[in-house]
Tab-separated table of C-alpha atoms and ligand atoms in Angstrom:
chain	number	residue	atom	x	y	z
D	1	UNK	CA	39.131	6.461	8.792
D	2	UNK	CA	35.625	5.973	9.607
D	3	UNK	CA	34.294	2.771	10.639
D	4	UNK	CA	31.061	1.142	9.207
D	5	UNK	CA	28.240	1.153	11.502
D	6	UNK	CA	27.873	-2.671	12.563
D	7	UNK	CA	25.076	-4.574	13.927
D	8	UNK	CA	22.701	-1.439	14.381
D	9	UNK	CA	19.129	-1.570	15.497
D	10	UNK	CA	16.341	-1.538	13.226
D	11	UNK	CA	15.526	2.033	13.463
D	12	UNK	CA	19.150	3.028	12.986
D	13	UNK	CA	19.333	0.978	9.745
D	14	UNK	CA	16.191	2.845	8.575
D	15	UNK	CA	17.770	6.473	9.441
D	16	UNK	CA	20.965	5.354	7.817
D	17	UNK	CA	19.201	4.283	4.631
D	18	UNK	CA	16.972	7.324	4.417
D	19	UNK	CA	19.992	9.706	4.245
D	20	UNK	CA	20.786	8.393	0.557
D	21	UNK	CA	17.356	8.268	-1.086
D	22	UNK	CA	16.905	7.308	-4.710
D	23	UNK	CA	16.358	9.837	-7.313
D	24	UNK	CA	12.819	10.225	-8.285
D	25	UNK	CA	11.070	11.393	-11.188
D	26	UNK	CA	7.465	12.554	-11.746
D	27	UNK	CA	5.409	11.691	-14.842
D	28	UNK	CA	1.861	12.453	-15.648
D	29	UNK	CA	-0.191	9.218	-16.481
D	30	UNK	CA	-3.978	8.625	-17.597
D	31	UNK	CA	-6.491	7.399	-14.787
D	32	UNK	CA	-6.492	3.959	-16.184
D	33	UNK	CA	-2.827	3.670	-15.228
D	34	UNK	CA	-3.276	5.614	-12.236
D	35	UNK	CA	-4.245	2.718	-9.810
D	36	UNK	CA	-1.447	2.074	-7.088
D	37	UNK	CA	0.515	5.087	-7.967
D	38	UNK	CA	1.796	7.895	-5.616
D	39	UNK	CA	0.772	11.274	-6.143
D	40	UNK	CA	3.754	13.864	-6.772
D	41	UNK	CA	1.679	16.841	-5.922
D	42	UNK	CA	-1.397	18.093	-3.878
D	43	UNK	CA	-4.494	17.781	-6.475
D	44	UNK	CA	-6.928	20.427	-6.174
D	45	UNK	CA	-10.759	19.985	-7.746
D	46	UNK	CA	-11.377	21.401	-10.961
D	47	UNK	CA	-15.080	21.552	-10.286
D	48	UNK	CA	-17.721	21.618	-7.402
D	49	UNK	CA	-18.865	18.166	-6.277
D	50	UNK	CA	-21.689	17.803	-6.963
D	51	UNK	CA	-21.517	20.669	-9.518
D	52	UNK	CA	-25.215	21.454	-8.686
D	53	UNK	CA	-27.930	20.730	-6.300
D	54	UNK	CA	-29.611	17.496	-7.048
D	55	UNK	CA	-31.583	14.813	-5.566
D	56	UNK	CA	-30.203	11.640	-3.864
D	57	UNK	CA	-33.712	9.998	-4.234
D	58	UNK	CA	-36.195	8.872	-6.759
D	59	UNK	CA	-39.257	10.782	-5.733
D	60	UNK	CA	-40.834	14.158	-6.068
D	61	UNK	CA	-39.519	17.745	-5.897
D	62	UNK	CA	-41.349	20.614	-4.397
D	63	UNK	CA	-40.709	23.625	-2.060
D	64	UNK	CA	-41.001	22.779	1.725
D	65	UNK	CA	-43.919	24.461	3.283
D	66	UNK	CA	-43.540	24.759	7.105
D	67	UNK	CA	-47.305	25.124	7.711
D	68	UNK	CA	-48.612	22.472	5.362
D	69	UNK	CA	-50.335	19.524	6.570
D	70	UNK	CA	-50.307	15.963	5.210
D	71	UNK	CA	-51.264	14.197	3.149
D	72	UNK	CA	-51.110	16.960	0.809
D	73	UNK	CA	-52.062	16.837	-2.997
D	74	UNK	CA	-49.994	18.645	-5.513
D	75	UNK	CA	-50.102	19.002	-9.409
D	76	UNK	CA	-47.384	17.434	-11.231
D	77	UNK	CA	-45.714	19.919	-13.855
D	78	UNK	CA	-42.974	17.680	-15.532
D	79	UNK	CA	-40.203	14.902	-14.996
D	80	UNK	CA	-36.618	15.734	-14.090
D	81	UNK	CA	-34.207	12.972	-15.366
D	82	UNK	CA	-30.677	12.732	-14.393
D	83	UNK	CA	-29.508	13.841	-17.775
D	84	UNK	CA	-30.411	17.524	-17.084
D	85	UNK	CA	-32.685	17.480	-19.737
D	86	UNK	CA	-36.021	19.700	-19.174
D	87	UNK	CA	-33.346	21.971	-17.011
D	88	UNK	CA	-35.943	24.810	-17.278
D	89	UNK	CA	-38.773	23.039	-15.349
D	90	UNK	CA	-40.370	25.771	-12.858
D	91	UNK	CA	-42.269	24.444	-9.803
D	92	UNK	CA	-44.563	26.855	-7.998
D	93	UNK	CA	-46.796	26.775	-5.061
D	94	UNK	CA	-48.903	23.796	-4.878
D	95	UNK	CA	-47.029	21.917	-7.517
D	96	UNK	CA	-44.286	18.980	-7.620
D	97	UNK	CA	-41.943	17.775	-10.348
D	98	UNK	CA	-41.108	14.056	-10.760
D	99	UNK	CA	-37.156	13.678	-9.999
D	100	UNK	CA	-34.835	10.861	-10.327
D	101	UNK	CA	-31.742	10.143	-8.314
D	102	UNK	CA	-28.838	12.490	-9.419
D	103	UNK	CA	-31.159	15.098	-11.522
D	104	UNK	CA	-30.665	18.598	-10.789
D	105	UNK	CA	-33.088	20.251	-8.699
D	106	UNK	CA	-35.805	22.144	-10.760
D	107	UNK	CA	-36.044	25.816	-9.593
D	108	UNK	CA	-38.415	26.543	-7.028
D	109	UNK	CA	-37.871	23.260	-5.163
D	110	UNK	CA	-35.802	22.600	-2.107
D	111	UNK	CA	-37.036	19.270	-0.770
D	112	UNK	CA	-37.586	15.664	-2.084
D	113	UNK	CA	-40.088	12.930	-1.110
D	114	UNK	CA	-39.160	9.459	-2.008
D	115	UNK	CA	-41.512	8.019	-4.514
D	116	UNK	CA	-42.609	5.112	-1.800
D	117	UNK	CA	-44.226	8.137	0.194
D	118	UNK	CA	-46.021	9.466	-2.851
D	119	UNK	CA	-49.210	8.346	-4.376
D	120	UNK	CA	-49.857	9.408	-7.859
D	121	UNK	CA	-53.325	9.821	-9.580
D	122	UNK	CA	-54.327	7.423	-12.347
D	123	UNK	CA	-54.210	10.285	-14.888
D	124	UNK	CA	-50.749	11.273	-13.689
D	125	UNK	CA	-51.618	14.921	-13.143
D	126	UNK	CA	-51.379	15.032	-9.313
D	127	UNK	CA	-49.528	13.446	-6.648
D	128	UNK	CA	-50.363	13.203	-2.813
D	129	UNK	CA	-47.373	13.426	-0.459
D	130	UNK	CA	-48.329	11.217	2.803
D	131	UNK	CA	-45.562	13.316	4.668
D	132	UNK	CA	-43.670	16.202	4.396
D	133	UNK	CA	-40.883	16.431	1.777
D	134	UNK	CA	-37.232	16.507	3.272
D	135	UNK	CA	-34.641	18.946	2.303
D	136	UNK	CA	-31.850	16.464	3.547
D	137	UNK	CA	-32.415	14.437	0.346
D	138	UNK	CA	-30.929	17.374	-1.676
D	139	UNK	CA	-27.468	17.055	-2.233
D	140	UNK	CA	-26.027	20.470	-2.540
D	141	UNK	CA	-23.465	22.196	-4.659
D	142	UNK	CA	-20.033	21.631	-3.495
D	143	UNK	CA	-20.934	19.616	-0.457
D	144	UNK	CA	-18.273	16.869	-1.103
D	145	UNK	CA	-15.787	19.279	-2.174
D	146	UNK	CA	-15.505	22.598	-3.558
D	147	UNK	CA	-13.900	23.952	-6.443
D	148	UNK	CA	-10.257	25.001	-5.992
D	149	UNK	CA	-9.985	22.490	-2.479
D	150	UNK	CA	-7.336	20.103	-2.167
D	151	UNK	CA	-9.056	16.740	-2.502
D	152	UNK	CA	-5.832	14.478	-2.456
D	153	UNK	CA	-2.307	15.073	-1.373
D	154	UNK	CA	1.070	14.558	-2.219
D	155	UNK	CA	2.069	11.173	-1.303
D	156	UNK	CA	-1.397	9.623	-1.611
D	157	UNK	CA	-1.331	6.123	-2.930
D	158	UNK	CA	-3.989	5.856	-5.451
D	159	UNK	CA	-6.571	3.548	-4.243
D	160	UNK	CA	-9.441	2.427	-6.294
D	161	UNK	CA	-11.460	5.243	-4.336
D	162	UNK	CA	-8.726	7.554	-4.961
D	163	UNK	CA	-8.875	7.220	-8.547
D	164	UNK	CA	-12.269	7.796	-8.875
D	165	UNK	CA	-11.801	10.829	-6.985
D	166	UNK	CA	-9.293	12.137	-9.499
D	167	UNK	CA	-12.311	11.548	-12.072
D	168	UNK	CA	-14.872	13.327	-9.815
D	169	UNK	CA	-12.445	16.292	-9.502
D	170	UNK	CA	-12.269	16.632	-13.389
D	171	UNK	CA	-8.678	15.299	-13.790
D	172	UNK	CA	-8.010	13.211	-17.011
D	173	UNK	CA	-4.276	12.821	-16.093
D	174	UNK	CA	-2.386	12.980	-12.801
D	175	UNK	CA	1.193	13.628	-11.860
D	176	UNK	CA	2.690	10.679	-9.971
D	177	UNK	CA	6.305	9.506	-9.334
D	178	UNK	CA	7.727	7.267	-11.800
D	179	UNK	CA	8.007	3.662	-10.897
D	180	UNK	CA	11.328	2.937	-9.261
D	181	UNK	CA	13.242	0.186	-11.313
D	182	UNK	CA	14.400	-2.038	-8.671
D	183	UNK	CA	16.983	-4.340	-9.869
D	184	UNK	CA	17.162	-7.984	-8.093
D	185	UNK	CA	20.491	-9.927	-8.420
D	186	UNK	CA	20.678	-13.282	-6.652
D	187	UNK	CA	23.815	-14.924	-5.821
D	188	UNK	CA	24.927	-18.305	-5.245
D	189	UNK	CA	26.510	-21.304	-7.443
D	190	UNK	CA	23.772	-23.527	-5.957
D	191	UNK	CA	20.649	-21.773	-7.568
D	192	UNK	CA	18.803	-23.154	-10.466
D	193	UNK	CA	15.885	-21.796	-12.359
D	194	UNK	CA	12.508	-23.718	-11.636
D	195	UNK	CA	12.131	-25.908	-14.687
D	196	UNK	CA	15.687	-27.140	-14.626
D	197	UNK	CA	16.791	-30.245	-13.205
D	198	UNK	CA	18.856	-30.167	-9.880
D	199	UNK	CA	21.990	-31.669	-9.486
D	200	UNK	CA	22.976	-32.955	-5.929
D	201	UNK	CA	23.757	-29.705	-4.184
D	202	UNK	CA	21.580	-27.570	-5.946
D	203	UNK	CA	18.309	-25.538	-4.878
D	204	UNK	CA	15.696	-23.718	-6.906
D	205	UNK	CA	16.093	-20.101	-6.891
D	206	UNK	CA	13.320	-18.335	-4.999
D	207	UNK	CA	14.286	-14.946	-3.736
D	208	UNK	CA	14.224	-12.912	-7.302
D	209	UNK	CA	10.705	-13.937	-7.727
D	210	UNK	CA	9.432	-13.216	-4.061
D	211	UNK	CA	11.500	-10.070	-4.266
D	212	UNK	CA	9.709	-9.159	-7.644
D	213	UNK	CA	6.389	-9.488	-5.952
D	214	UNK	CA	7.237	-7.475	-3.052
D	215	UNK	CA	8.389	-4.718	-5.173
D	216	UNK	CA	5.326	-4.816	-7.084
D	217	UNK	CA	3.235	-4.916	-3.971
D	218	UNK	CA	5.067	-1.578	-3.250
D	219	UNK	CA	3.861	-0.318	-6.649
D	220	UNK	CA	7.407	-0.167	-8.290
D	221	UNK	CA	8.856	-2.328	-11.106
D	222	UNK	CA	11.093	-5.015	-10.703
D	223	UNK	CA	14.038	-5.919	-13.109
D	224	UNK	CA	15.146	-9.438	-12.487
D	225	UNK	CA	18.710	-10.158	-13.437
D	226	UNK	CA	19.846	-13.798	-14.188
D	227	UNK	CA	21.465	-15.116	-10.743
D	228	UNK	CA	25.208	-14.874	-10.700
D	229	UNK	CA	27.705	-17.356	-9.567
D	230	UNK	CA	29.965	-16.722	-6.360
D	231	UNK	CA	32.895	-14.877	-8.095
D	232	UNK	CA	33.724	-11.441	-7.856
D	233	UNK	CA	33.940	-11.058	-11.365
D	234	UNK	CA	30.673	-12.135	-12.173
D	235	UNK	CA	29.018	-10.084	-9.391
D	236	UNK	CA	30.899	-6.831	-10.339
D	237	UNK	CA	29.644	-7.390	-13.872
D	238	UNK	CA	25.919	-7.955	-12.566
D	239	UNK	CA	26.108	-4.972	-10.398
D	240	UNK	CA	27.502	-2.712	-13.085
D	241	UNK	CA	24.905	-3.782	-15.266
D	242	UNK	CA	21.954	-3.335	-12.672
D	243	UNK	CA	23.647	0.125	-11.744
D	244	UNK	CA	23.257	1.281	-15.309
D	245	UNK	CA	19.508	0.559	-15.791
D	246	UNK	CA	18.370	0.590	-12.258
D	247	UNK	CA	17.230	3.232	-9.535
D	248	UNK	CA	17.667	0.647	-6.537
D	249	UNK	CA	19.595	-2.581	-6.376
D	250	UNK	CA	18.547	-5.618	-4.391
D	251	UNK	CA	20.919	-8.508	-4.134
D	252	UNK	CA	20.223	-11.755	-2.160
D	253	UNK	CA	22.843	-14.085	-0.665
D	254	UNK	CA	26.475	-13.625	-0.287
D	255	UNK	CA	26.484	-10.940	2.766
D	256	UNK	CA	27.215	-13.294	5.772
D	257	UNK	CA	30.459	-14.238	7.090
D	258	UNK	CA	31.002	-17.182	4.702
D	259	UNK	CA	33.974	-17.653	2.658
D	260	UNK	CA	31.993	-16.946	-0.652
D	261	UNK	CA	30.004	-14.142	0.628
D	262	UNK	CA	31.420	-11.822	-2.334
D	263	UNK	CA	28.699	-9.102	-2.023
D	264	UNK	CA	29.995	-7.995	1.242
D	265	UNK	CA	33.727	-8.295	0.170
D	266	UNK	CA	33.038	-6.524	-3.493
D	267	UNK	CA	31.000	-3.554	-1.732
D	268	UNK	CA	33.883	-3.323	1.141
D	269	UNK	CA	36.684	-3.208	-1.428
D	270	UNK	CA	34.948	-1.497	-4.466
D	271	UNK	CA	31.558	-0.138	-3.180
D	272	UNK	CA	30.697	2.024	-0.375
D	273	UNK	CA	29.024	0.356	2.682
D	274	UNK	CA	26.919	2.261	4.939
D	275	UNK	CA	26.292	-0.052	7.385
D	276	UNK	CA	26.384	-3.878	7.701
D	277	UNK	CA	24.092	-6.227	9.770
D	278	UNK	CA	21.244	-5.177	11.732
D	279	UNK	CA	19.346	-6.420	15.080
D	280	UNK	CA	16.300	-8.225	13.556
D	281	UNK	CA	15.812	-11.766	13.843
D	282	UNK	CA	15.618	-13.523	11.103
D	283	UNK	CA	17.363	-11.173	8.706
D	284	UNK	CA	20.405	-9.836	10.731
D	285	UNK	CA	22.899	-10.010	7.756
D	286	UNK	CA	22.014	-7.052	5.432
D	287	UNK	CA	24.190	-4.193	4.178
D	288	UNK	CA	23.366	-1.033	2.661
D	289	UNK	CA	25.201	1.188	0.568
D	290	UNK	CA	26.096	2.657	-2.946
D	291	UNK	CA	27.401	0.667	-6.151
D	292	UNK	CA	28.310	3.299	-8.762
D	293	UNK	CA	26.070	5.927	-7.079
D	294	UNK	CA	22.980	3.572	-7.058
D	295	UNK	CA	21.621	2.310	-3.672
D	296	UNK	CA	22.190	-1.101	-2.929
D	297	UNK	CA	20.421	-3.472	-0.246
D	298	UNK	CA	22.434	-6.613	0.276
D	299	UNK	CA	19.773	-9.036	1.406
D	300	UNK	CA	20.244	-12.327	3.245
D	301	UNK	CA	20.045	-15.484	1.127
D	302	UNK	CA	17.980	-17.191	3.345
D	303	UNK	CA	14.298	-16.804	1.701
D	304	UNK	CA	12.449	-15.983	4.589
D	305	UNK	CA	15.130	-13.376	5.671
D	306	UNK	CA	15.281	-11.714	2.470
D	307	UNK	CA	11.381	-11.380	2.617
D	308	UNK	CA	11.374	-9.950	5.999
D	309	UNK	CA	14.374	-7.406	5.607
D	310	UNK	CA	12.572	-6.276	2.625
D	311	UNK	CA	9.131	-5.521	4.724
D	312	UNK	CA	11.438	-4.004	7.441
D	313	UNK	CA	13.858	-1.931	5.601
D	314	UNK	CA	13.269	-1.727	1.985
D	315	UNK	CA	9.539	-0.911	1.960
D	316	UNK	CA	10.195	1.983	4.770
D	317	UNK	CA	12.976	3.260	2.581
D	318	UNK	CA	10.979	3.612	-0.488
D	319	UNK	CA	7.830	4.638	0.883
D	320	UNK	CA	9.661	7.423	2.973
D	321	UNK	CA	11.374	8.445	-0.149
D	322	UNK	CA	8.363	9.004	-2.098
D	323	UNK	CA	6.223	10.158	1.045
D	324	UNK	CA	3.909	7.266	0.213
D	325	UNK	CA	0.989	6.764	2.652
D	326	UNK	CA	0.681	3.180	1.560
D	327	UNK	CA	0.518	0.270	1.093
D	328	UNK	CA	0.087	0.607	5.010
D	329	UNK	CA	1.769	-1.741	7.256
D	330	UNK	CA	-0.947	-2.617	9.943
D	331	UNK	CA	-0.312	-4.118	13.483
D	332	UNK	CA	-2.624	-5.686	15.676
D	333	UNK	CA	-2.592	-6.607	19.328
D	334	UNK	CA	-2.696	-10.328	19.597
D	335	UNK	CA	-2.257	-12.939	22.229
D	336	UNK	CA	0.563	-15.413	21.995
D	337	UNK	CA	-1.056	-19.052	21.770
D	338	UNK	CA	2.326	-20.776	21.508
D	339	UNK	CA	5.859	-19.852	22.887
D	340	UNK	CA	8.178	-17.570	20.769
D	341	UNK	CA	11.859	-17.271	21.819
D	342	UNK	CA	12.933	-13.550	21.878
D	343	UNK	CA	16.094	-12.145	22.212
D	344	UNK	CA	17.766	-9.208	24.180
D	345	UNK	CA	19.036	-7.222	21.308
D	346	UNK	CA	17.008	-7.923	18.294
D	347	UNK	CA	13.558	-7.482	17.184
D	348	UNK	CA	12.053	-11.017	16.730
D	349	UNK	CA	9.817	-11.604	13.707
D	350	UNK	CA	8.221	-15.113	13.900
D	351	UNK	CA	5.598	-16.340	11.373
D	352	UNK	CA	2.290	-16.652	12.831
D	353	UNK	CA	-1.287	-17.530	11.963
D	354	UNK	CA	-3.602	-14.837	13.391
D	355	UNK	CA	-7.424	-15.902	14.448
D	356	UNK	CA	-10.040	-13.590	15.300
D	357	UNK	CA	-11.860	-14.616	18.184
D	358	UNK	CA	-14.401	-12.723	20.727
D	359	UNK	CA	-11.432	-12.153	23.001
D	360	UNK	CA	-9.397	-10.360	20.387
D	361	UNK	CA	-6.654	-11.705	17.823
D	362	UNK	CA	-4.822	-15.067	18.640
D	363	UNK	CA	-1.452	-15.841	17.376
D	364	UNK	CA	-0.215	-19.229	16.751
D	365	UNK	CA	2.911	-20.630	15.405
D	366	UNK	CA	2.231	-23.837	13.670
D	367	UNK	CA	5.296	-24.211	11.679
D	368	UNK	CA	9.043	-24.809	12.030
D	369	UNK	CA	10.628	-21.415	12.089
D	370	UNK	CA	13.854	-21.855	10.315
D	371	UNK	CA	14.981	-18.984	8.196
D	372	UNK	CA	15.214	-21.221	5.170
D	373	UNK	CA	11.584	-22.462	5.718
D	374	UNK	CA	9.866	-20.384	3.213
D	375	UNK	CA	6.700	-22.486	3.887
D	376	UNK	CA	6.424	-20.950	7.411
D	377	UNK	CA	5.819	-17.707	5.576
D	378	UNK	CA	3.703	-18.609	2.808
D	379	UNK	CA	1.246	-20.332	5.240
D	380	UNK	CA	1.412	-17.217	7.764
D	381	UNK	CA	-0.572	-14.162	7.908
D	382	UNK	CA	1.397	-12.328	10.606
D	383	UNK	CA	4.894	-11.587	11.687
D	384	UNK	CA	5.618	-10.915	15.492
D	385	UNK	CA	7.050	-7.648	16.234
D	386	UNK	CA	8.661	-8.501	19.737
D	387	UNK	CA	10.817	-5.812	20.690
D	388	UNK	CA	14.403	-6.578	22.208
D	389	UNK	CA	13.775	-8.062	25.406
D	390	UNK	CA	10.216	-8.405	25.159
D	391	UNK	CA	8.793	-11.763	26.277
D	392	UNK	CA	7.337	-14.007	24.103
D	393	UNK	CA	5.459	-16.462	26.672
D	394	UNK	CA	2.017	-18.042	25.938
D	395	UNK	CA	-0.471	-15.538	26.946
D	396	UNK	CA	1.423	-12.516	26.268
D	397	UNK	CA	-0.286	-9.735	24.300
D	398	UNK	CA	2.288	-8.488	21.752
D	399	UNK	CA	2.215	-6.427	18.445
D	400	UNK	CA	1.684	-8.532	15.302
D	401	UNK	CA	2.332	-6.980	11.810
D	402	UNK	CA	-0.412	-8.421	9.370
D	403	UNK	CA	1.249	-9.892	6.157
G	1	LIG	P1	24.007	-17.129	1.839
G	1	LIG	O1	23.526	-15.686	2.412
G	1	LIG	O2	24.492	-16.897	0.142
G	1	LIG	O3	25.008	-17.817	2.500
G	1	LIG	O4	22.390	-17.865	1.536
G	1	LIG	C1	22.076	-18.460	2.757
G	1	LIG	C2	21.122	-19.500	2.299
G	1	LIG	O5	20.252	-19.170	1.596
G	1	LIG	C3	21.693	-20.813	1.707
G	1	LIG	O6	21.231	-21.961	2.153
G	1	LIG	C4	21.545	-20.430	0.183
G	1	LIG	O7	21.616	-21.674	-0.421
G	1	LIG	C5	20.002	-19.909	0.157
G	1	LIG	N1	19.695	-19.011	-0.845
G	1	LIG	C6	20.614	-18.055	-1.152
G	1	LIG	N2	20.034	-17.256	-2.225
G	1	LIG	C7	18.834	-18.045	-2.546
G	1	LIG	C8	17.920	-17.798	-3.590
G	1	LIG	N3	17.882	-16.797	-4.521
G	1	LIG	N4	16.598	-18.415	-3.395
G	1	LIG	C9	16.722	-19.603	-2.570
G	1	LIG	N5	17.533	-19.786	-1.728
G	1	LIG	C10	18.664	-19.140	-1.631
G	2	LIG	MG1	25.557	-17.825	-1.243
């Protein structure tokens, strides 16, 4: 009989989860739906960008003459607009064409002088160039990307600029990973929905709302189930339903040492646990395993802990599965301005407020740090990433994850 890995370091927990990835599907979406999605293939440009030589300035186009002296007066033979009209304008020696930004270069021209450096005669028939026209105001065909070149890569998260790039490359639709349906099942007899009246001993259920936001932040689709009471039967029924409609299940609560911690018990007795407990603080209770073949993260009930475990474990798991390069987790170096108690065996994730100063980032810990104090997270913009044994004294420079 093999024993379940217990109280594992963060990296080991990640590796264990990655060995059981979710099933991925690919779908084509229109560009209107593409923001935040993850590309499922490399994307080649269908065209040259730009597709033709064109002007980066409003001005006059002519041929660059290395031996000419300036000011130089040329006759104006036409106007080249960005629509591509008058594409047949021919510009010869001693001639220039008025040109607009983005307009194709008339034949015979290879340089532009911006309109500010030009003086047009009253009758509009001639233009005097105060200085030499510049070849670098010509944007050359294919200089941004050439037809057939890979402009975006599999795993790229489609940011606004990248969605625009898809269009520039000529793609009306793009292949992306279907959003993973992530079921969220909160557990606890004490949980009530906001809007309902609280009886003594009850609290508002907040984890499923916070976790749903995190799932959306990751670019996937939350499915929030009604909170279940602390009973094996109702939990089993909820997990069966969730596993039939979701790609991944997130539970919250019921994974600690308590008598009513049924998630762990049910997963032990009827599911398949791959590890239980990991070395981060807060957030040490989670488990990972399979329920009916569906990957399941048993997240802690404490609101800060469930959030932190999502960021540390679930986000990494989902990003790794799709090869996604975002949303990116940024860490900065910051100087501790309050003391943070670290431990010898766990990564310590305290909620801090970052402030940019001339000396660098300063990290303050203004709020009481209980793992049940969601305000400490809601008001913070950083999480300390103190490694096991790393000292959290005032004045230490440490890594802080930007929230
Ligand atoms: P548990 O892991 O079930 O023992 O829960 C730990 C703590 O988190 C307890 O104080 C619970 O009341 C609280 N808690 C559990 N689930 C939620 C939830 N969905 N929303 C807010 N607090 C919760
Ligand atoms: Mg509970």
